[in-house]
Amino acid sequence: MILADKLIRDHTLAGEEYAELLEAWEDREIRAKLSKEAVMLRKQYYGDKVFTRGLIEFTNYCKNNCYYCGIRCGNSNARRYRLSREEILDSCENGYGLGFRTFVLQGGEDPFYTDEILAELIREIKGRYSDCALTLSIGERSFESYRLFREAGADRYLLRHGTADETHYRKLHPENLSLANRKRCLYDLKALGYQVGAGFMVGSPGQTSRELAEDLQFLEALRPEMVGIGPFIPHHDTPFAEEKAGSVEQTLFLLSVIRILLPKVLLPATTALGTLDPQGREKGIMAGANVVMPNLSPVKNRKQYELYDNKICTGEEAAECRECLARRMESVGYRLVNERGDAAL
Ligand code: SAH
């Protein structure tokens, strides 16, 4: 309890202290204490608002082979798809009508979408919806590419760092990928003036409190505007098919800790959390999260963007998805708003 109080007082801990505090995630009393503080902080900066992002999963082609991910290039069972320019623009139009004021273009690392194709698309979307924020989540690219996208009008970039520990990173990724490059990307994005989102999976194979402590220290150093965390969930066609899924409670614990570390951070209650627990996203909000990211992809492709097994919201209409989340948020005393939802100043 002493460390929880110290975190609440100082909004920071030393490395060994994080690891020790994280060992206590199963302690209900400590969880309750941290989530109470986290909710107090999120209310102070964001009231009862929950921001939404319309997630457009525009390609499941990927040149990478991350051991945890269902759309890794080595998964020959994945049915691959790419959305056309028109399908992407239709998704935005549909989303705008539903009240979304942020669009997130997410995909595997797909070289088909060259810098030029993407920059044109970004300009088109920002030209049509100047009151909306545009977020990219398309993996690692060069400083020059990021600069081009930024100049084309992209506002935000999501790139979970995955893990901040070198040894752990090697357990999750093949040889050709590097943690150094991942971190380089995040710092480049910051330097270019993007609102940046880092993050990691909770309960990924080989992760202990020590690795999580490093993740928290990395977040403290980077000071991202957004942090995306969700439980690891195995996918049947990956090397991690037989691994155990992460825990909902541990994810909730970490959401609260991150809210206390970075009080103004934009913190989504993720789809993975909703996949492991039917009330997962509501619980995420009650642990300090303030963002939800409903799916805006064409219904015909939703099932194909399968990063992990049993992903939810792959069958409903986009409209229902937003309505469903609005009801869910209201059921726990919060409300979805039709705003860009930038980080509080
Ligand atoms: N290719 C882009 C974006 C798509 S992947 C990128 O690398 O950033 C987005 C995130 O999904 C990953 O960073 C990872 O944290 C998460 N993810 C992938 N596989 C997962 C799994 N099996 N369980 C839970 N989350 C997963």
PDB file of N, CA and C in Angstrom, residues 114-162:
ATOM      1  N   THR A 114       2.192   3.163 -50.889  1.00  0.00           N
ATOM      2  CA  THR A 114       3.424   3.940 -50.922  1.00  0.00           C
ATOM      3  C   THR A 114       3.208   5.271 -50.201  1.00  0.00           C
ATOM      4  N   ASP A 115       4.303   5.959 -49.929  1.00  0.00           N
ATOM      5  CA  ASP A 115       4.211   7.284 -49.308  1.00  0.00           C
ATOM      6  C   ASP A 115       3.284   8.190 -50.107  1.00  0.00           C
ATOM      7  N   GLU A 116       3.404   8.120 -51.444  1.00  0.00           N
ATOM      8  CA  GLU A 116       2.614   9.009 -52.311  1.00  0.00           C
ATOM      9  C   GLU A 116       1.123   8.688 -52.205  1.00  0.00           C
ATOM     10  N   ILE A 117       0.787   7.399 -52.273  1.00  0.00           N
ATOM     11  CA  ILE A 117      -0.625   7.003 -52.171  1.00  0.00           C
ATOM     12  C   ILE A 117      -1.194   7.483 -50.827  1.00  0.00           C
ATOM     13  N   LEU A 118      -0.433   7.257 -49.761  1.00  0.00           N
ATOM     14  CA  LEU A 118      -0.930   7.622 -48.430  1.00  0.00           C
ATOM     15  C   LEU A 118      -1.041   9.130 -48.262  1.00  0.00           C
ATOM     16  N   ALA A 119      -0.026   9.860 -48.748  1.00  0.00           N
ATOM     17  CA  ALA A 119      -0.060  11.320 -48.596  1.00  0.00           C
ATOM     18  C   ALA A 119      -1.274  11.900 -49.324  1.00  0.00           C
ATOM     19  N   GLU A 120      -1.566  11.369 -50.503  1.00  0.00           N
ATOM     20  CA  GLU A 120      -2.725  11.849 -51.267  1.00  0.00           C
ATOM     21  C   GLU A 120      -4.009  11.563 -50.496  1.00  0.00           C
ATOM     22  N   LEU A 121      -4.074  10.362 -49.940  1.00  0.00           N
ATOM     23  CA  LEU A 121      -5.264   9.963 -49.174  1.00  0.00           C
ATOM     24  C   LEU A 121      -5.451  10.859 -47.939  1.00  0.00           C
ATOM     25  N   ILE A 122      -4.354  11.132 -47.252  1.00  0.00           N
ATOM     26  CA  ILE A 122      -4.400  11.992 -46.068  1.00  0.00           C
ATOM     27  C   ILE A 122      -4.907  13.387 -46.458  1.00  0.00           C
ATOM     28  N   ARG A 123      -4.352  13.927 -47.546  1.00  0.00           N
ATOM     29  CA  ARG A 123      -4.794  15.256 -48.000  1.00  0.00           C
ATOM     30  C   ARG A 123      -6.283  15.253 -48.330  1.00  0.00           C
ATOM     31  N   GLU A 124      -6.732  14.189 -48.986  1.00  0.00           N
ATOM     32  CA  GLU A 124      -8.138  14.099 -49.372  1.00  0.00           C
ATOM     33  C   GLU A 124      -9.036  14.070 -48.117  1.00  0.00           C
ATOM     34  N   ILE A 125      -8.688  13.232 -47.163  1.00  0.00           N
ATOM     35  CA  ILE A 125      -9.519  13.113 -45.955  1.00  0.00           C
ATOM     36  C   ILE A 125      -9.519  14.431 -45.181  1.00  0.00           C
ATOM     37  N   LYS A 126      -8.339  15.018 -44.997  1.00  0.00           N
ATOM     38  CA  LYS A 126      -8.271  16.277 -44.243  1.00  0.00           C
ATOM     39  C   LYS A 126      -8.947  17.421 -45.006  1.00  0.00           C
ATOM     40  N   GLY A 127      -8.925  17.355 -46.335  1.00  0.00           N
ATOM     41  CA  GLY A 127      -9.615  18.363 -47.135  1.00  0.00           C
ATOM     42  C   GLY A 127     -11.122  18.270 -46.966  1.00  0.00           C
ATOM     43  N   ARG A 128     -11.623  17.050 -46.925  1.00  0.00           N
ATOM     44  CA  ARG A 128     -13.075  16.852 -46.783  1.00  0.00           C
ATOM     45  C   ARG A 128     -13.566  17.101 -45.366  1.00  0.00           C
ATOM     46  N   TYR A 129     -12.739  16.746 -44.380  1.00  0.00           N
ATOM     47  CA  TYR A 129     -13.181  16.821 -42.977  1.00  0.00           C
ATOM     48  C   TYR A 129     -12.173  17.633 -42.171  1.00  0.00           C
ATOM     49  N   SER A 130     -12.188  18.928 -42.393  1.00  0.00           N
ATOM     50  CA  SER A 130     -11.157  19.759 -41.774  1.00  0.00           C
ATOM     51  C   SER A 130     -11.361  19.857 -40.254  1.00  0.00           C
ATOM     52  N   ASP A 131     -12.548  19.511 -39.781  1.00  0.00           N
ATOM     53  CA  ASP A 131     -12.794  19.560 -38.336  1.00  0.00           C
ATOM     54  C   ASP A 131     -12.448  18.238 -37.648  1.00  0.00           C
ATOM     55  N   CYS A 132     -11.865  17.309 -38.395  1.00  0.00           N
ATOM     56  CA  CYS A 132     -11.533  16.006 -37.805  1.00  0.00           C
ATOM     57  C   CYS A 132     -10.027  15.838 -37.650  1.00  0.00           C
ATOM     58  N   ALA A 133      -9.661  15.015 -36.671  1.00  0.00           N
ATOM     59  CA  ALA A 133      -8.254  14.628 -36.535  1.00  0.00           C
ATOM     60  C   ALA A 133      -8.039  13.334 -37.304  1.00  0.00           C
ATOM     61  N   LEU A 134      -6.861  13.207 -37.877  1.00  0.00           N
ATOM     62  CA  LEU A 134      -6.515  11.984 -38.594  1.00  0.00           C
ATOM     63  C   LEU A 134      -5.315  11.330 -37.918  1.00  0.00           C
ATOM     64  N   THR A 135      -5.495  10.078 -37.556  1.00  0.00           N
ATOM     65  CA  THR A 135      -4.457   9.305 -36.877  1.00  0.00           C
ATOM     66  C   THR A 135      -3.975   8.195 -37.791  1.00  0.00           C
ATOM     67  N   LEU A 136      -2.676   8.004 -37.844  1.00  0.00           N
ATOM     68  CA  LEU A 136      -2.125   6.879 -38.597  1.00  0.00           C
ATOM     69  C   LEU A 136      -1.619   5.819 -37.632  1.00  0.00           C
ATOM     70  N   SER A 137      -1.750   4.560 -38.046  1.00  0.00           N
ATOM     71  CA  SER A 137      -1.180   3.460 -37.265  1.00  0.00           C
ATOM     72  C   SER A 137      -0.738   2.404 -38.266  1.00  0.00           C
ATOM     73  N   ILE A 138       0.378   2.696 -38.903  1.00  0.00           N
ATOM     74  CA  ILE A 138       0.834   1.858 -40.012  1.00  0.00           C
ATOM     75  C   ILE A 138       2.285   1.426 -39.836  1.00  0.00           C
ATOM     76  N   GLY A 139       2.731   1.409 -38.601  1.00  0.00           N
ATOM     77  CA  GLY A 139       4.018   0.817 -38.297  1.00  0.00           C
ATOM     78  C   GLY A 139       5.219   1.709 -38.544  1.00  0.00           C
ATOM     79  N   GLU A 140       6.360   1.043 -38.743  1.00  0.00           N
ATOM     80  CA  GLU A 140       7.644   1.740 -38.802  1.00  0.00           C
ATOM     81  C   GLU A 140       7.933   2.237 -40.216  1.00  0.00           C
ATOM     82  N   ARG A 141       8.222   3.524 -40.321  1.00  0.00           N
ATOM     83  CA  ARG A 141       8.638   4.102 -41.608  1.00  0.00           C
ATOM     84  C   ARG A 141       9.790   5.063 -41.334  1.00  0.00           C
ATOM     85  N   SER A 142      10.316   5.642 -42.398  1.00  0.00           N
ATOM     86  CA  SER A 142      11.459   6.547 -42.235  1.00  0.00           C
ATOM     87  C   SER A 142      10.992   7.919 -41.734  1.00  0.00           C
ATOM     88  N   PHE A 143      11.934   8.690 -41.227  1.00  0.00           N
ATOM     89  CA  PHE A 143      11.643  10.068 -40.811  1.00  0.00           C
ATOM     90  C   PHE A 143      11.013  10.838 -41.966  1.00  0.00           C
ATOM     91  N   GLU A 144      11.578  10.634 -43.183  1.00  0.00           N
ATOM     92  CA  GLU A 144      11.076  11.344 -44.361  1.00  0.00           C
ATOM     93  C   GLU A 144       9.623  10.998 -44.663  1.00  0.00           C
ATOM     94  N   SER A 145       9.275   9.733 -44.543  1.00  0.00           N
ATOM     95  CA  SER A 145       7.877   9.328 -44.780  1.00  0.00           C
ATOM     96  C   SER A 145       6.964   9.968 -43.744  1.00  0.00           C
ATOM     97  N   TYR A 146       7.386   9.886 -42.480  1.00  0.00           N
ATOM     98  CA  TYR A 146       6.571  10.485 -41.418  1.00  0.00           C
ATOM     99  C   TYR A 146       6.401  11.987 -41.667  1.00  0.00           C
ATOM    100  N   ARG A 147       7.464  12.624 -42.168  1.00  0.00           N
ATOM    101  CA  ARG A 147       7.396  14.062 -42.429  1.00  0.00           C
ATOM    102  C   ARG A 147       6.388  14.375 -43.542  1.00  0.00           C
ATOM    103  N   LEU A 148       6.435  13.542 -44.568  1.00  0.00           N
ATOM    104  CA  LEU A 148       5.510  13.699 -45.694  1.00  0.00           C
ATOM    105  C   LEU A 148       4.054  13.569 -45.212  1.00  0.00           C
ATOM    106  N   PHE A 149       3.790  12.565 -44.381  1.00  0.00           N
ATOM    107  CA  PHE A 149       2.418  12.349 -43.889  1.00  0.00           C
ATOM    108  C   PHE A 149       1.974  13.515 -42.999  1.00  0.00           C
ATOM    109  N   ARG A 150       2.914  14.006 -42.224  1.00  0.00           N
ATOM    110  CA  ARG A 150       2.607  15.120 -41.318  1.00  0.00           C
ATOM    111  C   ARG A 150       2.252  16.363 -42.141  1.00  0.00           C
ATOM    112  N   GLU A 151       3.073  16.610 -43.179  1.00  0.00           N
ATOM    113  CA  GLU A 151       2.811  17.779 -44.038  1.00  0.00           C
ATOM    114  C   GLU A 151       1.505  17.609 -44.805  1.00  0.00           C
ATOM    115  N   ALA A 152       1.146  16.366 -45.090  1.00  0.00           N
ATOM    116  CA  ALA A 152      -0.123  16.113 -45.794  1.00  0.00           C
ATOM    117  C   ALA A 152      -1.318  16.344 -44.858  1.00  0.00           C
ATOM    118  N   GLY A 153      -1.063  16.409 -43.545  1.00  0.00           N
ATOM    119  CA  GLY A 153      -2.146  16.743 -42.625  1.00  0.00           C
ATOM    120  C   GLY A 153      -2.404  15.761 -41.499  1.00  0.00           C
ATOM    121  N   ALA A 154      -1.639  14.668 -41.424  1.00  0.00           N
ATOM    122  CA  ALA A 154      -1.863  13.708 -40.332  1.00  0.00           C
ATOM    123  C   ALA A 154      -1.559  14.374 -38.987  1.00  0.00           C
ATOM    124  N   ASP A 155      -2.408  14.131 -38.001  1.00  0.00           N
ATOM    125  CA  ASP A 155      -2.280  14.789 -36.699  1.00  0.00           C
ATOM    126  C   ASP A 155      -1.643  13.905 -35.623  1.00  0.00           C
ATOM    127  N   ARG A 156      -1.959  12.617 -35.708  1.00  0.00           N
ATOM    128  CA  ARG A 156      -1.560  11.717 -34.610  1.00  0.00           C
ATOM    129  C   ARG A 156      -0.996  10.418 -35.192  1.00  0.00           C
ATOM    130  N   TYR A 157      -0.240   9.708 -34.356  1.00  0.00           N
ATOM    131  CA  TYR A 157       0.326   8.432 -34.805  1.00  0.00           C
ATOM    132  C   TYR A 157       0.369   7.446 -33.654  1.00  0.00           C
ATOM    133  N   LEU A 158      -0.214   6.292 -33.887  1.00  0.00           N
ATOM    134  CA  LEU A 158      -0.174   5.220 -32.884  1.00  0.00           C
ATOM    135  C   LEU A 158       0.875   4.198 -33.270  1.00  0.00           C
ATOM    136  N   LEU A 159       1.809   3.980 -32.386  1.00  0.00           N
ATOM    137  CA  LEU A 159       2.847   2.974 -32.619  1.00  0.00           C
ATOM    138  C   LEU A 159       3.234   2.398 -31.257  1.00  0.00           C
ATOM    139  N   ARG A 160       2.528   1.353 -30.872  1.00  0.00           N
ATOM    140  CA  ARG A 160       2.873   0.743 -29.585  1.00  0.00           C
ATOM    141  C   ARG A 160       4.325   0.304 -29.604  1.00  0.00           C
ATOM    142  N   HIS A 161       5.064   0.607 -28.535  1.00  0.00           N
ATOM    143  CA  HIS A 161       6.464   0.184 -28.538  1.00  0.00           C
ATOM    144  C   HIS A 161       6.573  -1.326 -28.325  1.00  0.00           C
ATOM    145  N   GLY A 162       5.536  -1.941 -27.770  1.00  0.00           N
ATOM    146  CA  GLY A 162       5.493  -3.404 -27.624  1.00  0.00           C
ATOM    147  C   GLY A 162       6.091  -3.876 -26.325  1.00  0.00           C
TER     148      GLY A 162
END
